[in-house]
Coordinates of C-alpha atoms in Angstrom, one line a residue:
X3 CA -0.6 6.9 -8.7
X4 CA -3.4 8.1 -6.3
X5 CA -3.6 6.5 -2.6
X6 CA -6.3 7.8 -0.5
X7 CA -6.3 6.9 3.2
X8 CA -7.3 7.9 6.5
X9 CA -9.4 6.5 9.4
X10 CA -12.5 4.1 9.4
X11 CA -15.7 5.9 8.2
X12 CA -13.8 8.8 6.7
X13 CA -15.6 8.2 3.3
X14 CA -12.5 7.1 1.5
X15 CA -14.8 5.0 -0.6
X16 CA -16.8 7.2 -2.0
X17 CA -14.4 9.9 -2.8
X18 CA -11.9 7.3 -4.3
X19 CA -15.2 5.7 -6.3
X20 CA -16.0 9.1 -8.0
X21 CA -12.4 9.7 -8.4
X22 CA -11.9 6.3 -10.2
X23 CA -14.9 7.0 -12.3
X24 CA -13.8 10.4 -13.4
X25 CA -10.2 9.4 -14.7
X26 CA -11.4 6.1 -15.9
X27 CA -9.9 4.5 -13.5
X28 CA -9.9 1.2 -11.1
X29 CA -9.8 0.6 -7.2
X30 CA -7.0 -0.9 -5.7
X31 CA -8.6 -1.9 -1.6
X32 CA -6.2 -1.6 0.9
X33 CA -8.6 -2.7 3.6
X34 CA -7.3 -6.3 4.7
X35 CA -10.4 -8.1 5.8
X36 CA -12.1 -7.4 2.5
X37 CA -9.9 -9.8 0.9
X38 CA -12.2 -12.1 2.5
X39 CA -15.4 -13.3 0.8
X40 CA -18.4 -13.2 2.4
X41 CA -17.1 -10.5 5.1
X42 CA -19.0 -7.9 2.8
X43 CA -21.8 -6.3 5.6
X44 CA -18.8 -5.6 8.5
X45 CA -15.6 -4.3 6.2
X46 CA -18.2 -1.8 4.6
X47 CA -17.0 -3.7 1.3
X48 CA -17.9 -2.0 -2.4
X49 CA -21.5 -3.0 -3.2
X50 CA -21.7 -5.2 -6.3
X51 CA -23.3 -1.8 -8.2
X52 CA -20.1 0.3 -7.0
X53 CA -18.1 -2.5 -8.4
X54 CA -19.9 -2.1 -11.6
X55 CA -19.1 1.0 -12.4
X56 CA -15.6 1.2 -11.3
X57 CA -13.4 -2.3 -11.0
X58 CA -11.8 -3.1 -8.2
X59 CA -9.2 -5.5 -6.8
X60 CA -8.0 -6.8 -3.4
X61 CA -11.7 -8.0 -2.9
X62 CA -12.8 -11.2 -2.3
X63 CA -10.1 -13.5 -3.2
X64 CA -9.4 -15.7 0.0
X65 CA -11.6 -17.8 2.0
X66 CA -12.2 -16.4 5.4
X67 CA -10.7 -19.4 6.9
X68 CA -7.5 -18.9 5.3
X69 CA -4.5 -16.8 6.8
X70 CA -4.0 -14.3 4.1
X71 CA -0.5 -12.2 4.9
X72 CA 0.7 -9.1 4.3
X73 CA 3.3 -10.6 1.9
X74 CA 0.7 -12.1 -0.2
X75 CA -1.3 -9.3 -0.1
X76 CA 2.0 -7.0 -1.0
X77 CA 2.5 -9.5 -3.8
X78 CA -0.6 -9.5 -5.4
X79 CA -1.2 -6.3 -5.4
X80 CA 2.0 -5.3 -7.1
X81 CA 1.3 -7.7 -9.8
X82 CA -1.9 -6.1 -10.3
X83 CA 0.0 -2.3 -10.4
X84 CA 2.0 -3.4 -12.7
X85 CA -0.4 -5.0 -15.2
X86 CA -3.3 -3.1 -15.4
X87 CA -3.6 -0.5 -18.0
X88 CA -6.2 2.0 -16.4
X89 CA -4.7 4.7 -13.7
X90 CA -5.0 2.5 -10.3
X91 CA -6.2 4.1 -7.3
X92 CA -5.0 2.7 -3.8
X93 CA -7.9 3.3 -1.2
X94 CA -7.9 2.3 2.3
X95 CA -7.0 2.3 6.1
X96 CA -4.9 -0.4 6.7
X97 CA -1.4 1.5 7.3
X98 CA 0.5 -1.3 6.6
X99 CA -0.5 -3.1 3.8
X100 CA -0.2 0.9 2.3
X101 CA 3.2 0.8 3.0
X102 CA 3.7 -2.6 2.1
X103 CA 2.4 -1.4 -1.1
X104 CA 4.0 1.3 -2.6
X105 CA 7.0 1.0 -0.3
X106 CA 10.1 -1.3 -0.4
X107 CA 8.8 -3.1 2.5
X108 CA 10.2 -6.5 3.0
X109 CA 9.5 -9.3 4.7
X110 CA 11.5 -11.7 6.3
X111 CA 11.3 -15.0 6.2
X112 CA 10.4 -17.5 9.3
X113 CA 10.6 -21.0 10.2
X114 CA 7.9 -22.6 12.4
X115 CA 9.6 -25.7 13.4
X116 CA 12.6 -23.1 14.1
X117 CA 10.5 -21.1 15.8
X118 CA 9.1 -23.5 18.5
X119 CA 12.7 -24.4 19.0
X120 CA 13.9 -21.1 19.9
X121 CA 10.9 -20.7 21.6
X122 CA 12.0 -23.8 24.2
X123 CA 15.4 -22.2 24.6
X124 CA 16.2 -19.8 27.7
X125 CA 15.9 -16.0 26.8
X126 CA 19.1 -15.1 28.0
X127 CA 21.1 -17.8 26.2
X128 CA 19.5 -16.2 22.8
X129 CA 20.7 -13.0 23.9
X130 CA 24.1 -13.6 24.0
X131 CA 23.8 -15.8 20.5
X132 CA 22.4 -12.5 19.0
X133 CA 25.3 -10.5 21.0
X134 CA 28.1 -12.7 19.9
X135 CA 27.1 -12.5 16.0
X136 CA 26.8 -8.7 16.2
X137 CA 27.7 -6.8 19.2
X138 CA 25.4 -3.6 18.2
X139 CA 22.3 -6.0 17.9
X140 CA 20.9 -4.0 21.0
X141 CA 20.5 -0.7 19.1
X142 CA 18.2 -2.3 16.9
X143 CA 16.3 -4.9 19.0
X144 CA 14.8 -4.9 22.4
X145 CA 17.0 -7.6 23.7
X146 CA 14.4 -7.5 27.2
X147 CA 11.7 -8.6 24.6
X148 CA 12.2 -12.4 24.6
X149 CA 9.9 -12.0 21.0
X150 CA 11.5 -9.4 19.3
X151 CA 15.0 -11.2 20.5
X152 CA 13.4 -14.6 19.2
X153 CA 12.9 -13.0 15.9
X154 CA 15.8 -11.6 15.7
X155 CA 17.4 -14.7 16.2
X156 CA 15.3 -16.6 13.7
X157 CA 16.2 -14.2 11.1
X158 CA 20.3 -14.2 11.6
X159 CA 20.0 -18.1 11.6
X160 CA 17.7 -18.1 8.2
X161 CA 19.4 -15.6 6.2
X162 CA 22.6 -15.0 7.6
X163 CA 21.8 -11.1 8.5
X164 CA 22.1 -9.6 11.6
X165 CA 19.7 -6.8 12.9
X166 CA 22.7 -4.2 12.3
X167 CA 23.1 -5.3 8.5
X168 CA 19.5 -5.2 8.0
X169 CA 18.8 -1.9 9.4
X170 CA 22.1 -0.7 6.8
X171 CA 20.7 -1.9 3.4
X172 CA 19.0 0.5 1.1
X173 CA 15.3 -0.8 1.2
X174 CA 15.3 -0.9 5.2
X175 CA 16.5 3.5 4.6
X176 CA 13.9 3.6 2.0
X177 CA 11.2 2.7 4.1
X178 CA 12.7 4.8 7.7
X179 CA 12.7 7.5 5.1
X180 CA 8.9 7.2 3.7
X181 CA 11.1 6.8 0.2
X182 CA 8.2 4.9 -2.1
X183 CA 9.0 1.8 -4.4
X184 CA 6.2 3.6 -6.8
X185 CA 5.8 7.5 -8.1
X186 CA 2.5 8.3 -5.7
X187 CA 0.6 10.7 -4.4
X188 CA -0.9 10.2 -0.9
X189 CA -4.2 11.9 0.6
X190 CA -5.3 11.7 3.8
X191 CA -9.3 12.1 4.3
X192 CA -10.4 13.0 8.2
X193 CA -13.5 14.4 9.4
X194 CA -11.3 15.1 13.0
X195 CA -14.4 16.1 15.5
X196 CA -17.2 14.8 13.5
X197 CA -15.5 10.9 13.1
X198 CA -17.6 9.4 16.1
X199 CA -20.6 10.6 15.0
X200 CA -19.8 9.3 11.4
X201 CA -18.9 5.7 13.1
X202 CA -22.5 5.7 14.7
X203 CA -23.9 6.0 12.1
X204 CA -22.2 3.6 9.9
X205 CA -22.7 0.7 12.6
X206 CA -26.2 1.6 12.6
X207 CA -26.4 1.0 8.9
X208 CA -24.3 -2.2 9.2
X209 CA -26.4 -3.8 12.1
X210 CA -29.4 -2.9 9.9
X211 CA -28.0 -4.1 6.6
X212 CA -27.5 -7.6 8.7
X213 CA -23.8 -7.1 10.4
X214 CA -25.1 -10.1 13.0
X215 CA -27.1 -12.6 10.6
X216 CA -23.5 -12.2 8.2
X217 CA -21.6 -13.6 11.6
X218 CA -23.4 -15.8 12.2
X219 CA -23.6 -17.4 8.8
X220 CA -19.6 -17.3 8.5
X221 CA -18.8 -18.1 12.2
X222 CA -18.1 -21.6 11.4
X223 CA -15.4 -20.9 9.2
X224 CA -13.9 -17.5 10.4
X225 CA -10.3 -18.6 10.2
X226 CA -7.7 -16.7 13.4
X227 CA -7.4 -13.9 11.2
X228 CA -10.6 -13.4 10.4
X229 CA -12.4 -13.8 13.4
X230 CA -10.5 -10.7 14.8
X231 CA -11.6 -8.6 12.5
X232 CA -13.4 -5.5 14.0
X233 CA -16.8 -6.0 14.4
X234 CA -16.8 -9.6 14.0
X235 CA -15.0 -10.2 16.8
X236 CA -17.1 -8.4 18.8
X237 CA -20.7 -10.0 17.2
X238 CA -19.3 -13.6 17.5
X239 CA -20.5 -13.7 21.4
X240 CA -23.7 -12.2 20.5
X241 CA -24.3 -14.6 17.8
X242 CA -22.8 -17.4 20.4
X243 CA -25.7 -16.4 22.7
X244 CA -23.0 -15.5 25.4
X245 CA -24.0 -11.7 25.2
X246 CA -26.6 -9.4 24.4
X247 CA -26.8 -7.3 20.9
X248 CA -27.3 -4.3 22.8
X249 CA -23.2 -5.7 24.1
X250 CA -22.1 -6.5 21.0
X251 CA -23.1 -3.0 19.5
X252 CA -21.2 -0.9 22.1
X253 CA -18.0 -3.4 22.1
X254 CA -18.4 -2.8 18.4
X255 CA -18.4 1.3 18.3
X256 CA -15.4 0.7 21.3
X257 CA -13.0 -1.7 19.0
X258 CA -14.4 1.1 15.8
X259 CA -13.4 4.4 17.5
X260 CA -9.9 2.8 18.7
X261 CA -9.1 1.5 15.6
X262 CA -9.6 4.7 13.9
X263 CA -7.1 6.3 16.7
X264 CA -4.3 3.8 15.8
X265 CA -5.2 4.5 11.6
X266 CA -4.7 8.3 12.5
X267 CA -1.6 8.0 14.4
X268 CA -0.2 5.4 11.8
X269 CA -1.0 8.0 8.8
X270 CA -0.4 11.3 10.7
X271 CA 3.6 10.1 11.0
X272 CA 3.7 9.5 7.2
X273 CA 5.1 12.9 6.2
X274 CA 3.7 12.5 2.4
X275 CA 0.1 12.4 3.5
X276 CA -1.3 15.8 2.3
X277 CA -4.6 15.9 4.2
X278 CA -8.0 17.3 3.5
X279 CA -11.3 17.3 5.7
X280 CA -13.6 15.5 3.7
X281 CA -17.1 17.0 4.4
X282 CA -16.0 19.8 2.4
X283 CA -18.2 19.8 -1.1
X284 CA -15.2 20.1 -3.2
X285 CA -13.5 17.0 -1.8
X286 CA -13.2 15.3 -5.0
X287 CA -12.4 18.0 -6.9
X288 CA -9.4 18.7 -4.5
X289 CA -8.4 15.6 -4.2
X290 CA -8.2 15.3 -8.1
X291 CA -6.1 18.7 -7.9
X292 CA -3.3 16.4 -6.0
X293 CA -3.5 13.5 -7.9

């Protein structure tokens, strides 16, 4: 299995597309907005004629008012993996739904009604709960972040685990250890220098192609998730009347340029990431030579 990844605007798309259509393949996104429909213009989403000539999945199947997780992103897309009978490529630059992919990330489960109660309860009090059940609990959670200790907290009381038996079972190695769930090969695309200019120009073509008319049309029922998505986020005070386009633009290329620095630090610590520039001509073909 292929997985191409790499920052925004680092033309995964087009080099996973030819790719795809050379093996006779299918896209697998691993963007996690463009799960939502309508959110087509601002996740730079496959145009129906791309998705013509090669299938893809992990597009358009939740409402942008719904909270669509990780988990049910990591579920679906395994069920697809496994079901399909083309070669599936995996293209995107969301880190973790990558790894929540092809590795044995789990989840653990939480409790809102147990949350808010923990939530009421003094920090310190949690502490010592956590501290009693396993005395090494601070070597695996910030016990001076009242969150992380909350979580912990919530966990032990759900399941039974502590954060010290957690961190010892063989899928919580697998994934320290960059071990996939799922025989792959992983390319990183990254223009390095030339990436700003490349996101310029993209959010040119997006304001163009109707970036702030799409907002607008979906503002009404941009769920929490949704409405933080990069770009939206930004446009939903311009479409609001509260700031300018010129405003929305720059906060735009701002949120843009420091997601792709969190993208490249996320990917640069995956040791299996084998990466290529990809203004070279013979991206594809070298891309195919690692597949």
């Amino acid at each position: 299995m292929l997985v191409i990844v790499g920052p925004t605007a680092s033309s995964k798309s087009a080099v996973g597309l030819e790719a795809a259509e050379r093996i006779g393949g299918r896209i697998l996104s691993l963007d996690s907005m463009q799960v939502y429909r309508g959110m087509d213009v601002g996740t730079a989403k496959a145009s129906p004629a791309d998705r013509g000539r090669v299938p893809h999945s992990m597009i358009d199947i939740a409402d942008p008012s719904d909270e669509y997780s990780v988990e049910e992103f990591q579920r679906e897309a395994r069920s697809i993996l496994e079901s399909v009978p083309e070669p599936v490529i995996l293209v995107g630059g969301s880190g973790l739904h990558m790894r929540a992919v092809i590795d044995p990330l789990e989840f653990l489960p939480t409790d809102a009604a147990l949350r808010e109660e923990l939530e009421g309860i003094d920090s310190d009090e949690l502490v010592a709960e956590l501290v009693f059940d396993d005395p090494a609990a601070g070597d695996f959670v910030d016990l001076a972040n009242p969150r992380r200790v909350i979580r912990a907290v919530e966990v032990h009381r759900l399941t039974g685990r502590s954060p010290q038996s957690i961190s010892r079972e063989p899928s919580r190695l697998a994934v320290t250890r960059y071990e996939a769930r799922y025989p792959c090969r992983i390319v990183g695309l990254d223009p390095g220098d030339a990436l700003a200019g490349r996101v310029d120009a993209r959010l040119a073509r997006m304001v163009a192609g109707g970036l702030i008319e799409e907002v607008a049309e979906l503002a009404p029922r941009l769920g929490r998730t949704a409405a933080q998505a990069v770009g939206y986020a930004q446009m939903l005070p311009v479409v609001r009347g509260e700031t300018s386009v010129d405003e929305g633009v720059a906060a735009t290329r701002t949120a843009t340029m420091d997601l792709a620095r969190r993208q490249r630090a996320w990917f640069r610590r995956d040791p299996r990431v084998r990466w290529l520039d990809p203004l070279r001509d013979d991206v594809v073909a070298a891309v195919m030579e690692m597949a």
